[in-house]
Short mmCIF file of C-alpha atoms in Angstrom, two decimals:
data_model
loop_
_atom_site.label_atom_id
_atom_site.label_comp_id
_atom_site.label_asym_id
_atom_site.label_seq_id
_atom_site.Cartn_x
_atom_site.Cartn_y
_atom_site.Cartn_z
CA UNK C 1 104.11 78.52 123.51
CA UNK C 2 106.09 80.95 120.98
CA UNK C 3 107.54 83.90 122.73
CA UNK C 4 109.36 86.98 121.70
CA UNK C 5 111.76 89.09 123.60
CA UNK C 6 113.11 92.70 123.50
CA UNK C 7 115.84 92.93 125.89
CA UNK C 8 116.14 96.57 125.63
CA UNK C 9 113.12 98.87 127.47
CA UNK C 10 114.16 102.01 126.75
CA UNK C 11 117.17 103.07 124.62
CA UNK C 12 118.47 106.72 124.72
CA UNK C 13 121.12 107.75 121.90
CA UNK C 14 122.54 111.13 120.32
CA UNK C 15 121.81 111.77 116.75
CA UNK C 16 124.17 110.19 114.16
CA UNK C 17 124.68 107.23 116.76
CA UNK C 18 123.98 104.04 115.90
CA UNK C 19 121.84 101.57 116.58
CA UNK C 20 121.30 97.79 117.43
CA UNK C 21 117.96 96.85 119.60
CA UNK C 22 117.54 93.26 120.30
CA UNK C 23 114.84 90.64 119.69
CA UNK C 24 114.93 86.65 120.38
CA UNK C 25 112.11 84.54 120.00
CA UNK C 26 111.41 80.99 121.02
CA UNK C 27 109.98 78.56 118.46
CA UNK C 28 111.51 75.78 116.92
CA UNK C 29 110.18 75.55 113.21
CA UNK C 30 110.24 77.95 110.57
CA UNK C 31 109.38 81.49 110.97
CA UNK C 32 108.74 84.92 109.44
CA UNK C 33 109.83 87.68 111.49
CA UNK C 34 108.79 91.46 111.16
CA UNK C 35 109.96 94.73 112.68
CA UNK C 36 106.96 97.23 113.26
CA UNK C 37 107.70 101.00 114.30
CA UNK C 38 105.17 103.13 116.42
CA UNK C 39 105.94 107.09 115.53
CA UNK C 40 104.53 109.25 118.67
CA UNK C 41 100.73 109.44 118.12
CA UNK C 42 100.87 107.49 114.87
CA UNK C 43 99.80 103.75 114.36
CA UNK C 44 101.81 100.76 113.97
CA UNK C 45 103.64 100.76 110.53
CA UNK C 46 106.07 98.09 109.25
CA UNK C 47 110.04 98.94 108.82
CA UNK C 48 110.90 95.51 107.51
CA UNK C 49 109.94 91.39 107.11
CA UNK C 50 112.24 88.41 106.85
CA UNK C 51 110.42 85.51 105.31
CA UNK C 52 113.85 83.62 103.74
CA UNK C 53 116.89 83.94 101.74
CA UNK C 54 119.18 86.28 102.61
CA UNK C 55 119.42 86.30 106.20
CA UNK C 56 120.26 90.46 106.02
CA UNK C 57 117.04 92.17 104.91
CA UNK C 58 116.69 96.35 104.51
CA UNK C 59 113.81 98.27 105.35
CA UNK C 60 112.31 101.71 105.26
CA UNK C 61 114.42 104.44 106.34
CA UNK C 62 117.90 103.28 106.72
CA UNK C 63 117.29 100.02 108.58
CA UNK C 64 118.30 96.66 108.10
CA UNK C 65 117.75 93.31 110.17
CA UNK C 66 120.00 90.24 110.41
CA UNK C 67 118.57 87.11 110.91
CA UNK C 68 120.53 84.38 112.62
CA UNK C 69 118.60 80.70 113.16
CA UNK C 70 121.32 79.58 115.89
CA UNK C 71 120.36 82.23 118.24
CA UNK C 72 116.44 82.50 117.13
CA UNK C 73 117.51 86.52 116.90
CA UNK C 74 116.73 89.42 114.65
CA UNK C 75 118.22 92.03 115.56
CA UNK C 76 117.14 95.28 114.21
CA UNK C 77 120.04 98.01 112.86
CA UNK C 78 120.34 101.68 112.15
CA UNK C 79 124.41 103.25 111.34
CA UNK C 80 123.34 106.71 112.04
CA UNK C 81 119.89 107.64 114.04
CA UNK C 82 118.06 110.52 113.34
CA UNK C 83 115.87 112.65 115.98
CA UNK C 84 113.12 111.17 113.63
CA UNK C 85 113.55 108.00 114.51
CA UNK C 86 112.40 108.40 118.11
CA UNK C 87 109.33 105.74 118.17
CA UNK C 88 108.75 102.74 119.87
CA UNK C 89 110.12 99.36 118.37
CA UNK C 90 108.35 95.93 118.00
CA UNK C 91 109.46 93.04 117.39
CA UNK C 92 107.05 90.57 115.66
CA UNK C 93 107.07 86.77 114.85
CA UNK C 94 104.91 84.62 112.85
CA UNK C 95 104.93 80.67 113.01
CA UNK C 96 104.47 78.95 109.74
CA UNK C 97 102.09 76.48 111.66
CA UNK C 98 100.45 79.41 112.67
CA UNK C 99 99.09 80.84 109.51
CA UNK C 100 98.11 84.26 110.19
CA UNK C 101 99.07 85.39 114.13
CA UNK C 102 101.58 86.99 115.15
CA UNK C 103 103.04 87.44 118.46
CA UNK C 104 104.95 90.74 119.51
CA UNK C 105 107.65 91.43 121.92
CA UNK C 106 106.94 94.05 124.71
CA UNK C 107 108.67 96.77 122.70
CA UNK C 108 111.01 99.25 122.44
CA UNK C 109 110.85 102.85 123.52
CA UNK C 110 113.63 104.52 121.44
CA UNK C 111 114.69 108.15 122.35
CA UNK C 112 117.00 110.43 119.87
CA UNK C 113 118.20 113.42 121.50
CA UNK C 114 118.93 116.44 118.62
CA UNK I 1 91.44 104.47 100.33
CA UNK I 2 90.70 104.84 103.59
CA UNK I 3 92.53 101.39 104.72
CA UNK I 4 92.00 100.91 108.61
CA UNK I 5 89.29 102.63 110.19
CA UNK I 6 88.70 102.60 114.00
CA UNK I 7 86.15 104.52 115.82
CA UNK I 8 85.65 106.08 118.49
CA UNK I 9 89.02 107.74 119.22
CA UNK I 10 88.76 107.74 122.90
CA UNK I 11 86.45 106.06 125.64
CA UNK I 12 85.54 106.81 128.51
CA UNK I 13 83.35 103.79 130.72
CA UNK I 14 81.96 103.36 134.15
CA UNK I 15 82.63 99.68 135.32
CA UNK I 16 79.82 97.25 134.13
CA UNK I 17 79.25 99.23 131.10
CA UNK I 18 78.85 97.38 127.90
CA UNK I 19 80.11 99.06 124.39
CA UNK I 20 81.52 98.40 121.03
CA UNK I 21 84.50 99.11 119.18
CA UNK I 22 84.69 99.21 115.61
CA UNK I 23 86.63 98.29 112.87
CA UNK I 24 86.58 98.44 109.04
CA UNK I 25 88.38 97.91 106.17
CA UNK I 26 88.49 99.14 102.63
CA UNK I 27 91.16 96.25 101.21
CA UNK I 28 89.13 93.24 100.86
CA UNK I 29 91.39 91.57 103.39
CA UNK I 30 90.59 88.74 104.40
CA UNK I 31 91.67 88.36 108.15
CA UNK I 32 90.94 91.00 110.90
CA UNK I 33 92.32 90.83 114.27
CA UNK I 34 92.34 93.10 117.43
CA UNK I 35 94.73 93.56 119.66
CA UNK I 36 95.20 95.39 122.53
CA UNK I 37 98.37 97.40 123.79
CA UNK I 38 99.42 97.87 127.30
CA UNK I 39 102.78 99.61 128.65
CA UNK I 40 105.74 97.33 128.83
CA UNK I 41 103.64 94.43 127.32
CA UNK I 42 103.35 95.04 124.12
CA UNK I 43 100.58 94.41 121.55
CA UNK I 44 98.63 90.91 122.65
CA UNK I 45 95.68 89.65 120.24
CA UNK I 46 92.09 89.62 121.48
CA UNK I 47 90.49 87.50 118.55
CA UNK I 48 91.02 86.98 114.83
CA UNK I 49 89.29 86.49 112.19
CA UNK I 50 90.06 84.93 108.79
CA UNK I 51 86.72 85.51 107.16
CA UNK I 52 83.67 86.66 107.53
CA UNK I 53 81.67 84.17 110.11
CA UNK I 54 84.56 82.79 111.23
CA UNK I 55 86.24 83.48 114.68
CA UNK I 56 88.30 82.38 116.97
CA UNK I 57 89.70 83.84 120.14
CA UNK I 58 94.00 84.87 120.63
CA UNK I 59 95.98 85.28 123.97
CA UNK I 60 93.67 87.31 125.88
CA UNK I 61 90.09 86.76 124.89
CA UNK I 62 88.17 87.05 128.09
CA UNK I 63 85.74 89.78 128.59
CA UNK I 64 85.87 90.33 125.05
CA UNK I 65 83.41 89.04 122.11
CA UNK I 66 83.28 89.81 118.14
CA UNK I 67 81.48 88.60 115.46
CA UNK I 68 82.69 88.92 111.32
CA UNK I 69 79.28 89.10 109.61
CA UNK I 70 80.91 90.97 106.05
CA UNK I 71 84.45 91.41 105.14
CA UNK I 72 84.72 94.92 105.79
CA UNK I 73 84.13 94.95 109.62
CA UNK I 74 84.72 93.48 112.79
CA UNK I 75 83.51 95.05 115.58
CA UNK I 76 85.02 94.13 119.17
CA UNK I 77 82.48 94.00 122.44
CA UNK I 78 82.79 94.58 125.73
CA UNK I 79 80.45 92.81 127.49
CA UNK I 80 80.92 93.97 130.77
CA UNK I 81 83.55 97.15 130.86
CA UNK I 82 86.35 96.03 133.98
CA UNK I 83 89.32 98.84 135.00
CA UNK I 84 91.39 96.10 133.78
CA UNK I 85 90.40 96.45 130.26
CA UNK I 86 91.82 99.96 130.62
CA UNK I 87 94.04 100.04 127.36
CA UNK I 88 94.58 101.25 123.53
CA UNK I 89 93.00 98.84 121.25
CA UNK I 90 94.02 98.35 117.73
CA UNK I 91 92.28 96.57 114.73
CA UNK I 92 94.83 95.19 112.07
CA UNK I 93 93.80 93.66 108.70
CA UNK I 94 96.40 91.24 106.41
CA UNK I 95 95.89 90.03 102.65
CA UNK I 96 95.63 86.77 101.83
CA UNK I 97 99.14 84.49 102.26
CA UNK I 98 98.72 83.24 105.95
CA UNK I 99 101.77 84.73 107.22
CA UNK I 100 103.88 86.28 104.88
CA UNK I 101 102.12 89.60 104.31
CA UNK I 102 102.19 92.21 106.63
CA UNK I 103 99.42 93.34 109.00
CA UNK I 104 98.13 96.94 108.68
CA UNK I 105 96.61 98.76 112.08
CA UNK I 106 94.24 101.00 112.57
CA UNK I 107 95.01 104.66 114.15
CA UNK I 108 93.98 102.87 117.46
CA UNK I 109 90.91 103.40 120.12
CA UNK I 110 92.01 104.67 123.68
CA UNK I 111 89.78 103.35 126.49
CA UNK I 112 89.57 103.97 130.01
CA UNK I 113 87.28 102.64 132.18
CA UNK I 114 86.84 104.04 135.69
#
């Protein structure tokens, strides 16, 4: 069965600090991957998608994911984090075989401290 | 454009109580899912659907039933309310594409059940 995994629970930074949270997945065939961001309160909203092509994609607000197929990872990057950008982070993969699903990791809980 | 409607906000149920969640959608999407979010777990889907009268259950479908009769809404069921079912529950909708479009979410339904 496909899985996905966020190794990191609960990140705390400093503004202007940057950013790597991780995300693996297990599934052998092709794959889209997403990044999804929860704001306090809000609903789930997406930062980014990697279908194919370049394996370095940007999203909303600064961030940018890297794709690499040897280590099923994609890892999800900020240079300089904001208070604002305290949310929690998910990780999301879809199976081409799978047609619509997706499967999340368990998250994310980023903290930015002013 | 109201996009992702979920109602009611918040829930509160007595064990063995039955109720409905609901979900609509103003973008003529074709599939609906729910999914429900617990702590440290992530978001796990409850059932799909990828048109109207057509269903099919996701990771964690027991307890749970829903039925697609018109595109714009897919209400969830709880059959038989258990403390276990304590959770937030979101509806997402995606365009047409299988996998390659994003999924939109609902602001979410918060249910306890006692």
């Amino acid at each position: 069965a496909q899985s996905v995994s966020q190794h990191n629970h609960h990140v705390i930074l400093s503004e202007a600090a940057s950013l790597e949270l991780g995300c693996n997945y297990s599934y052998g065939g092709t794959v889209n991957l997403f990044w999804y961001v929860q704001y306090p309160g809000q609903h789930l909203q997406l930062l980014l998608k990697y279908f194919s092509g370049d394996p370095l994609v940007k999203g909303i607000k600064g961030f940018e994911a890297e794709f690499i197929k040897s280590k099923f990872s994609f890892n999800l990057r900020k240079p300089s984090v904001q208070w604002s950008d305290t949310a929690e982070y998910f990780c999301a993969v879809n199976a081409m075989d799978s047609s619509y699903k997706l499967i999340f990791g368990s998250g994310t809980r980023l903290l930015v401290r002013p | 454009n109201a996009g992702v409607t979920q109602t009611p906000k918040f829930q509160v149920l007595k064990t063995g109580q039955s109720m409905t969640l609901q979900c609509a959608q103003d973008m003529n999407h074709e599939y609906m899912s729910w999914y429900r979010q617990d702590p440290g777990m992530g978001l796990r889907l409850i059932h799909y659907s990828v048109g109207a009268g057509i269903t099919d259950q996701g990771e964690v479908p027991n307890g749970y039933n829903v039925s697609r009769s018109t595109t714009e809404d897919f209400p969830l069921r709880l059959l038989s309310a258990a403390p276990s079912q304590t959770s937030v529950y979101f509806c997402a909708t995606q365009g047409s594409g299988g996998g390659y479009n994003e999924q939109f979410f609902g602001p979410g339904t918060r249910l306890t059940v006692l």
